[in-house]
Amino acid sequence: MKKTDATAPAGPPRDTDELWSSTLAAETPFLLARARALVVKGSNQVLRELGLNVRTFSLLWLTTEDYSPTQRQLSDFLDLDPSQIVALIDSLESQGLVERRLNPADRRMRQIVATTRGRKLLTKARAAVDESTARTLGALSADQQDQLRELLLAVNQATPYYE
Amino acid sequence: MKKTDATAPAGPPRDTDELWSSTLAAETPFLLARARALVVKGSNQVLRELGLNVRTFSLLWLTTEDYSPTQRQLSDFLDLDPSQIVALIDSLESQGLVERRLNPADRRMRQIVATTRGRKLLTKARAAVDESTARTLGALSADQQDQLRELLLAVNQATPYYE
DNA sequence: ACCAATTCGTTGAACTTGTCAATCATTACG
DNA sequence: CGTAATGATTGACAAGTTCAACGAATTGGT
């Protein structure tokens, strides 16, 4: 049930089927990378009309749950350079979705918190991303989707970033 | 058994643990992206000393199994712009790992085939990547690793790239 | 209480990737 | 035979990554 149907929908029916028979196409790393690309692509597509992308979406999410994370924490957690965090927050802040709060106890740190507007937008964005993801993972049953999540969770929890 | 041990190994023990409690950290898209990042990072690390990276590695792989793929096929299959394929093959060709063969039947197409040197290098590279991946997925049993692969395969086969 | 070292956020530069339009050679099609 | 389409290539530009340096603030040792 791949792309081998007579009624090709949009793009021209290119013959990559051959390459799907390669041994590479059966390797977990390859499948993992491609699955992630599919999910990200779908998510970015629905997030675009909300003025977000996967990056800003994730960042906004993390600021809506009363952790009030520091930019350094966000940098470590998302495995992004501190300077990238600066740019992303600049963007979100200029849209009035988050704000930087100086930590009074340690005035080097800025804690990032979502505004009301940011929280509202995130709600919409989560719904859109959920729907997109459900479509992308649609080939799996609910149980299988749970299994997948659990397996990925185990992998993630076992391995810190700095190895 | 995460990074919450008293004997922190290398990097400074930053407190991202808080953020691991966020709901984002339990979402499949997030876990998928991060697992992929871990696998890619590990692979690139061991591939670097062979003069490769995941990109060139995958490309080389696809040229060693008698499919003799076209650059267009590689572009579609790997979801890379045709111009990126040009650059990647230029790189591999300059190292004597692959060569472009004009298709006599249709002289617009160049079929990419690995040289003997390329095949030998790929063998080494596959071993290195296998080992690295085994380490990254080490928290999963063999059965679980199979499950993971099957689930990812299902997702991939269900969804073509142009959606 | 002081000074050195460290941390956080920020800026800017260099570099790699991603995206897209234009072009040339070649083939397909009316 | 001529127009359209395709594969590969080039070059321009935007977006993302990596890294070094810096100012402000804090920590720790002496």
Short mmCIF file of C-alpha atoms (C1' of nucleotides) in Angstrom, two decimals:
data_model
loop_
_atom_site.label_atom_id
_atom_site.label_comp_id
_atom_site.label_asym_id
_atom_site.label_seq_id
_atom_site.Cartn_x
_atom_site.Cartn_y
_atom_site.Cartn_z
CA MET A 1 0.00 0.00 0.00
CA LYS A 2 2.83 2.32 -0.82
CA LYS A 3 2.86 4.53 -3.86
CA THR A 4 2.26 1.73 -6.29
CA ASP A 5 -1.27 2.63 -7.27
CA ALA A 6 -2.35 3.49 -10.77
CA THR A 7 -3.91 6.78 -9.71
CA ALA A 8 -0.85 8.74 -8.64
CA PRO A 9 -2.15 11.71 -6.71
CA ALA A 10 0.02 14.78 -6.96
CA GLY A 11 3.66 14.47 -7.93
CA PRO A 12 4.83 12.53 -10.94
CA PRO A 13 5.17 8.84 -10.10
CA ARG A 14 8.91 8.44 -9.81
CA ASP A 15 10.40 4.96 -9.49
CA THR A 16 12.05 4.88 -6.11
CA ASP A 17 10.47 1.50 -5.47
CA GLU A 18 13.65 -0.20 -6.56
CA LEU A 19 15.59 1.51 -3.83
CA TRP A 20 13.04 0.47 -1.25
CA SER A 21 14.29 -3.05 -1.86
CA SER A 22 17.80 -2.10 -0.84
CA THR A 23 19.09 -3.35 2.47
CA LEU A 24 19.50 0.25 3.60
CA ALA A 25 15.75 0.70 3.52
CA ALA A 26 15.36 -1.98 6.19
CA GLU A 27 17.78 -0.44 8.65
CA THR A 28 16.49 1.16 11.81
CA PRO A 29 18.62 4.30 11.54
CA PHE A 30 17.33 4.99 8.07
CA LEU A 31 13.72 4.32 9.01
CA LEU A 32 14.08 6.41 12.12
CA ALA A 33 15.44 9.37 10.22
CA ARG A 34 12.77 9.16 7.56
CA ALA A 35 9.91 8.73 10.02
CA ARG A 36 11.12 11.77 11.87
CA ALA A 37 11.31 13.71 8.61
CA LEU A 38 7.74 12.76 7.80
CA VAL A 39 6.46 13.83 11.19
CA VAL A 40 8.40 17.09 11.18
CA LYS A 41 7.32 17.91 7.66
CA GLY A 42 3.68 17.36 8.45
CA SER A 43 3.91 19.33 11.66
CA ASN A 44 5.68 22.27 10.07
CA GLN A 45 3.04 22.34 7.39
CA VAL A 46 0.17 22.84 9.83
CA LEU A 47 2.23 25.08 12.11
CA ARG A 48 3.15 27.49 9.34
CA GLU A 49 -0.30 29.02 9.22
CA LEU A 50 -0.02 29.69 12.94
CA GLY A 51 3.29 31.48 12.51
CA LEU A 52 5.20 28.66 14.18
CA ASN A 53 7.46 25.78 13.29
CA VAL A 54 8.59 22.71 15.20
CA ARG A 55 11.34 24.67 16.91
CA THR A 56 9.29 27.57 18.18
CA PHE A 57 6.43 25.21 18.92
CA SER A 58 8.52 23.03 21.20
CA LEU A 59 10.01 26.03 22.91
CA LEU A 60 6.62 27.60 23.46
CA TRP A 61 5.35 24.33 24.87
CA LEU A 62 8.11 24.15 27.44
CA THR A 63 7.25 27.61 28.72
CA THR A 64 3.60 26.86 29.42
CA GLU A 65 3.93 24.41 32.23
CA ASP A 66 5.25 26.48 35.11
CA TYR A 67 8.80 25.27 34.83
CA SER A 68 9.80 28.75 33.68
CA PRO A 69 12.90 27.31 32.12
CA THR A 70 16.11 29.19 31.77
CA GLN A 71 17.59 29.73 28.34
CA ARG A 72 20.43 27.49 29.34
CA GLN A 73 18.01 24.75 30.32
CA LEU A 74 16.24 25.07 27.00
CA SER A 75 19.55 24.97 25.22
CA ASP A 76 20.59 21.77 26.96
CA PHE A 77 17.24 20.09 26.70
CA LEU A 78 16.66 20.82 23.03
CA ASP A 79 20.34 20.35 22.18
CA LEU A 80 20.56 23.76 20.57
CA ASP A 81 23.33 26.31 20.83
CA PRO A 82 22.59 29.08 23.34
CA SER A 83 22.73 31.58 20.50
CA GLN A 84 20.00 29.71 18.67
CA ILE A 85 17.81 29.93 21.74
CA VAL A 86 18.34 33.67 21.79
CA ALA A 87 17.10 33.96 18.21
CA LEU A 88 14.11 31.70 18.77
CA ILE A 89 13.01 33.58 21.87
CA ASP A 90 13.54 36.90 20.15
CA SER A 91 11.11 35.68 17.53
CA LEU A 92 8.53 34.41 20.00
CA GLU A 93 8.86 37.48 22.16
CA SER A 94 8.37 39.85 19.23
CA GLN A 95 5.10 38.05 18.57
CA GLY A 96 4.07 38.53 22.18
CA LEU A 97 3.96 34.80 22.87
CA VAL A 98 6.58 34.58 25.61
CA GLU A 99 8.52 36.97 27.81
CA ARG A 100 11.89 36.98 29.50
CA ARG A 101 11.83 37.44 33.24
CA LEU A 102 14.96 38.28 35.11
CA ASN A 103 15.44 35.83 37.93
CA PRO A 104 15.74 38.11 40.97
CA ALA A 105 17.78 35.57 42.89
CA ASP A 106 20.34 35.25 40.10
CA ARG A 107 20.13 38.12 37.70
CA ARG A 108 22.22 36.38 35.06
CA MET A 109 19.37 34.06 34.22
CA ARG A 110 16.24 34.90 32.31
CA GLN A 111 13.31 32.61 32.81
CA ILE A 112 11.03 32.25 29.86
CA VAL A 113 7.30 32.18 30.45
CA ALA A 114 4.46 32.05 27.96
CA THR A 115 2.00 34.93 27.83
CA THR A 116 -1.74 34.34 27.80
CA ARG A 117 -1.62 34.81 24.08
CA GLY A 118 1.16 32.25 23.85
CA ARG A 119 -0.84 29.72 25.83
CA LYS A 120 -3.88 30.17 23.65
CA LEU A 121 -1.85 29.76 20.51
CA LEU A 122 -0.15 26.68 21.88
CA THR A 123 -3.51 25.04 22.49
CA LYS A 124 -4.43 25.48 18.86
CA ALA A 125 -1.00 24.43 17.72
CA ARG A 126 -1.05 21.25 19.79
CA ALA A 127 -4.37 20.26 18.29
CA ALA A 128 -3.06 20.84 14.79
CA VAL A 129 0.15 18.92 15.42
CA ASP A 130 -1.72 16.07 17.10
CA GLU A 131 -3.91 15.72 14.07
CA SER A 132 -1.00 15.84 11.67
CA THR A 133 0.92 13.27 13.68
CA ALA A 134 -2.10 11.01 13.86
CA ARG A 135 -2.23 11.11 10.09
CA THR A 136 1.47 10.36 9.72
CA LEU A 137 1.32 7.46 12.17
CA GLY A 138 -2.03 6.37 10.80
CA ALA A 139 -0.75 3.03 9.64
CA LEU A 140 -0.25 1.98 13.25
CA SER A 141 -3.00 0.91 15.61
CA ALA A 142 -3.43 2.77 18.88
CA ASP A 143 -1.59 -0.02 20.66
CA GLN A 144 1.24 0.10 18.21
CA GLN A 145 1.54 3.85 18.58
CA ASP A 146 1.83 3.33 22.31
CA GLN A 147 4.48 0.69 21.80
CA LEU A 148 6.42 3.00 19.55
CA ARG A 149 6.32 5.78 22.10
CA GLU A 150 7.45 3.49 24.89
CA LEU A 151 10.35 2.15 22.87
CA LEU A 152 11.50 5.62 21.90
CA LEU A 153 11.17 6.74 25.47
CA ALA A 154 13.42 3.94 26.65
CA VAL A 155 16.05 4.85 24.08
CA ASN A 156 15.93 8.50 25.04
CA GLN A 157 16.06 8.00 28.75
CA ALA A 158 19.03 5.69 28.46
CA THR A 159 21.22 8.09 26.54
CA PRO A 160 22.19 11.58 27.63
CA TYR A 161 23.23 13.97 24.90
CA TYR A 162 26.84 14.48 25.77
CA GLU A 163 28.42 11.14 25.01
CA MET B 1 18.91 5.26 35.15
CA LYS B 2 19.29 8.52 33.35
CA LYS B 3 21.86 11.11 34.23
CA THR B 4 20.92 11.18 37.88
CA ASP B 5 23.97 9.45 39.25
CA ALA B 6 26.40 10.95 41.68
CA THR B 7 29.41 10.23 39.48
CA ALA B 8 28.73 12.55 36.57
CA PRO B 9 30.99 11.37 33.75
CA ALA B 10 32.07 14.13 31.42
CA GLY B 11 30.03 17.26 30.96
CA PRO B 12 28.85 19.42 33.83
CA PRO B 13 25.64 18.04 35.33
CA ARG B 14 23.05 20.52 34.07
CA ASP B 15 19.55 20.30 35.43
CA THR B 16 17.41 19.44 32.46
CA ASP B 17 15.67 16.82 34.55
CA GLU B 18 12.89 19.23 35.28
CA LEU B 19 12.08 19.57 31.63
CA TRP B 20 12.01 15.83 31.22
CA SER B 21 8.89 15.96 33.36
CA SER B 22 7.14 18.21 30.88
CA THR B 23 4.38 16.75 28.78
CA LEU B 24 6.39 17.53 25.67
CA ALA B 25 8.99 15.00 26.72
CA ALA B 26 6.39 12.23 26.53
CA GLU B 27 5.26 13.00 22.99
CA THR B 28 6.16 10.67 20.17
CA PRO B 29 7.28 13.41 17.76
CA PHE B 30 9.70 14.77 20.30
CA LEU B 31 11.04 11.35 21.23
CA LEU B 32 11.33 10.42 17.59
CA ALA B 33 13.33 13.51 16.74
CA ARG B 34 15.62 13.09 19.69
CA ALA B 35 16.21 9.38 19.12
CA ARG B 36 17.11 10.13 15.54
CA ALA B 37 19.48 12.86 16.68
CA LEU B 38 21.19 10.41 19.03
CA VAL B 39 21.60 7.79 16.33
CA VAL B 40 22.83 10.28 13.75
CA LYS B 41 25.25 11.85 16.17
CA GLY B 42 26.75 8.53 17.12
CA SER B 43 27.00 7.41 13.52
CA ASN B 44 28.62 10.62 12.33
CA GLN B 45 31.13 10.30 15.10
CA VAL B 46 32.38 6.90 13.97
CA LEU B 47 32.03 7.76 10.28
CA ARG B 48 34.16 10.87 10.53
CA GLU B 49 37.38 8.92 10.85
CA LEU B 50 36.47 7.10 7.64
CA GLY B 51 35.92 10.36 5.79
CA LEU B 52 32.17 9.85 5.65
CA ASN B 53 29.00 11.09 7.28
CA VAL B 54 25.47 9.71 7.34
CA ARG B 55 24.70 11.40 4.05
CA THR B 56 27.59 10.08 2.04
CA PHE B 57 27.34 6.79 3.87
CA SER B 58 23.73 6.25 2.83
CA LEU B 59 24.46 7.31 -0.69
CA LEU B 60 27.43 4.98 -0.93
CA TRP B 61 25.35 2.15 0.44
CA LEU B 62 22.70 2.57 -2.23
CA THR B 63 25.30 2.31 -4.97
CA THR B 64 26.71 -1.02 -3.83
CA GLU B 65 23.78 -3.28 -4.51
CA ASP B 66 23.52 -3.35 -8.27
CA TYR B 67 20.63 -0.98 -8.50
CA SER B 68 22.93 1.57 -10.09
CA PRO B 69 20.57 4.32 -9.10
CA THR B 70 20.14 7.48 -11.03
CA GLN B 71 20.82 10.79 -9.35
CA ARG B 72 17.14 11.57 -9.68
CA GLN B 73 16.26 8.33 -7.93
CA LEU B 74 18.66 9.11 -5.14
CA SER B 75 17.22 12.58 -4.86
CA ASP B 76 13.68 11.27 -4.53
CA PHE B 77 14.54 8.42 -2.24
CA LEU B 78 16.64 10.42 0.17
CA ASP B 79 14.41 13.48 -0.11
CA LEU B 80 17.31 15.69 -1.07
CA ASP B 81 17.43 18.39 -3.70
CA PRO B 82 19.04 17.25 -6.96
CA SER B 83 21.73 19.87 -6.45
CA GLN B 84 22.63 18.36 -3.12
CA ILE B 85 23.05 14.97 -4.75
CA VAL B 86 25.43 16.54 -7.22
CA ALA B 87 27.59 17.86 -4.40
CA LEU B 88 27.53 14.61 -2.47
CA ILE B 89 28.51 12.56 -5.49
CA ASP B 90 31.20 15.04 -6.42
CA SER B 91 32.63 14.43 -2.98
CA LEU B 92 32.42 10.66 -3.17
CA GLU B 93 33.73 10.60 -6.71
CA SER B 94 36.73 12.76 -5.84
CA GLN B 95 37.59 10.17 -3.19
CA GLY B 96 37.34 7.42 -5.78
CA LEU B 97 34.47 5.72 -3.99
CA VAL B 98 31.82 5.93 -6.70
CA GLU B 99 31.67 6.80 -10.36
CA ARG B 100 29.09 8.26 -12.72
CA ARG B 101 28.19 6.14 -15.70
CA LEU B 102 26.30 7.59 -18.60
CA ASN B 103 23.29 5.47 -19.33
CA PRO B 104 23.75 4.60 -23.00
CA ALA B 105 20.04 4.16 -23.54
CA ASP B 106 19.23 7.59 -22.15
CA ARG B 107 22.27 9.79 -22.05
CA ARG B 108 20.64 12.32 -19.77
CA MET B 109 20.91 10.00 -16.83
CA ARG B 110 24.04 9.13 -14.92
CA GLN B 111 23.96 5.93 -12.94
CA ILE B 112 26.03 5.89 -9.83
CA VAL B 113 28.02 2.78 -9.00
CA ALA B 114 30.45 2.15 -6.19
CA THR B 115 34.04 1.36 -7.01
CA THR B 116 35.86 -1.55 -5.41
CA ARG B 117 37.39 0.92 -3.03
CA GLY B 118 33.95 2.26 -2.24
CA ARG B 119 32.65 -1.21 -1.48
CA LYS B 120 35.51 -1.98 0.81
CA LEU B 121 35.06 1.26 2.69
CA LEU B 122 31.33 0.68 3.01
CA THR B 123 31.94 -2.67 4.65
CA LYS B 124 34.04 -1.03 7.31
CA ALA B 125 31.59 1.84 7.66
CA ARG B 126 28.63 -0.48 8.09
CA ALA B 127 30.38 -2.33 10.87
CA ALA B 128 31.18 0.92 12.63
CA VAL B 129 27.66 2.27 12.28
CA ASP B 130 26.14 -1.03 13.39
CA GLU B 131 28.20 -0.93 16.51
CA SER B 132 27.36 2.68 17.23
CA THR B 133 23.66 2.06 16.69
CA ALA B 134 23.76 -0.99 18.91
CA ARG B 135 25.16 1.22 21.62
CA THR B 136 22.54 3.91 21.14
CA LEU B 137 19.70 1.40 21.16
CA GLY B 138 21.33 -0.60 23.90
CA ALA B 139 18.51 -0.02 26.35
CA LEU B 140 16.25 -2.18 24.18
CA SER B 141 16.32 -5.96 24.03
CA ALA B 142 16.84 -7.63 20.68
CA ASP B 143 13.12 -8.24 20.46
CA GLN B 144 12.33 -4.66 21.24
CA GLN B 145 14.78 -3.46 18.62
CA ASP B 146 12.98 -5.65 16.11
CA GLN B 147 9.65 -4.26 17.20
CA LEU B 148 10.92 -0.75 16.80
CA ARG B 149 12.17 -1.45 13.31
CA GLU B 150 8.90 -3.04 12.27
CA LEU B 151 6.86 -0.13 13.59
CA LEU B 152 9.02 2.40 11.82
CA LEU B 153 8.86 0.37 8.66
CA ALA B 154 5.09 0.42 8.73
CA VAL B 155 5.04 4.17 9.19
CA ASN B 156 7.45 4.68 6.34
CA GLN B 157 5.77 2.38 3.90
CA ALA B 158 2.43 4.00 4.49
CA THR B 159 3.50 7.52 3.73
CA PRO B 160 5.09 8.71 0.52
CA TYR B 161 7.09 11.90 0.71
CA TYR B 162 4.99 14.21 -1.39
CA GLU B 163 1.89 14.68 0.68
"C1'" DA C 1 36.22 41.49 51.86
"C1'" DC C 2 38.61 40.81 47.83
"C1'" DC C 3 40.08 38.74 43.38
"C1'" DA C 4 39.95 34.99 40.09
"C1'" DA C 5 37.21 31.82 37.92
"C1'" DT C 6 32.72 30.50 36.26
"C1'" DT C 7 28.09 31.02 34.41
"C1'" DC C 8 24.40 33.14 31.55
"C1'" DG C 9 22.91 35.49 27.82
"C1'" DT C 10 24.26 37.87 23.74
"C1'" DT C 11 26.63 39.16 19.44
"C1'" DG C 12 28.98 38.28 15.27
"C1'" DA C 13 31.70 35.46 12.05
"C1'" DA C 14 32.52 31.31 9.50
"C1'" DC C 15 30.62 27.34 7.75
"C1'" DT C 16 27.21 23.87 6.34
"C1'" DT C 17 22.46 22.80 4.61
"C1'" DG C 18 18.22 23.71 2.40
"C1'" DT C 19 15.62 25.84 -1.31
"C1'" DC C 20 14.79 27.60 -5.76
"C1'" DA C 21 15.27 29.47 -10.39
"C1'" DA C 22 17.80 29.14 -14.68
"C1'" DT C 23 20.45 26.54 -18.05
"C1'" DC C 24 22.27 22.79 -21.17
"C1'" DA C 25 21.96 18.37 -23.14
"C1'" DT C 26 19.02 14.86 -24.25
"C1'" DT C 27 14.82 12.49 -25.09
"C1'" DA C 28 9.63 12.10 -25.71
"C1'" DC C 29 5.63 13.47 -28.11
"C1'" DG C 30 2.41 15.57 -31.19
"C1'" DC D 1 10.43 18.45 -37.27
"C1'" DG D 2 9.65 21.43 -33.41
"C1'" DT D 3 7.79 21.92 -28.85
"C1'" DA D 4 7.57 20.18 -24.40
"C1'" DA D 5 9.51 17.50 -20.70
"C1'" DT D 6 13.36 15.40 -18.04
"C1'" DG D 7 18.09 14.76 -15.78
"C1'" DA D 8 21.99 16.96 -14.23
"C1'" DT D 9 24.31 21.06 -13.16
"C1'" DT D 10 25.28 25.73 -11.60
"C1'" DG D 11 24.71 29.78 -8.89
"C1'" DA D 12 22.14 32.70 -5.74
"C1'" DC D 13 20.04 33.12 -1.53
"C1'" DA D 14 17.77 31.82 2.98
"C1'" DA D 15 18.08 29.03 7.04
"C1'" DG D 16 20.54 26.39 10.34
"C1'" DT D 17 24.95 25.08 12.87
"C1'" DT D 18 29.15 25.88 15.27
"C1'" DC D 19 32.39 28.59 17.64
"C1'" DA D 20 34.88 32.35 19.77
"C1'" DA D 21 34.56 36.45 22.37
"C1'" DC D 22 32.36 39.66 25.50
"C1'" DG D 23 29.67 42.08 29.40
"C1'" DA D 24 27.02 41.39 33.42
"C1'" DA D 25 26.39 38.75 37.47
"C1'" DT D 26 27.58 35.31 40.74
"C1'" DT D 27 30.53 31.87 43.13
"C1'" DG D 28 34.43 30.23 45.64
"C1'" DG D 29 38.72 30.42 47.73
"C1'" DT D 30 41.94 32.77 50.48
#
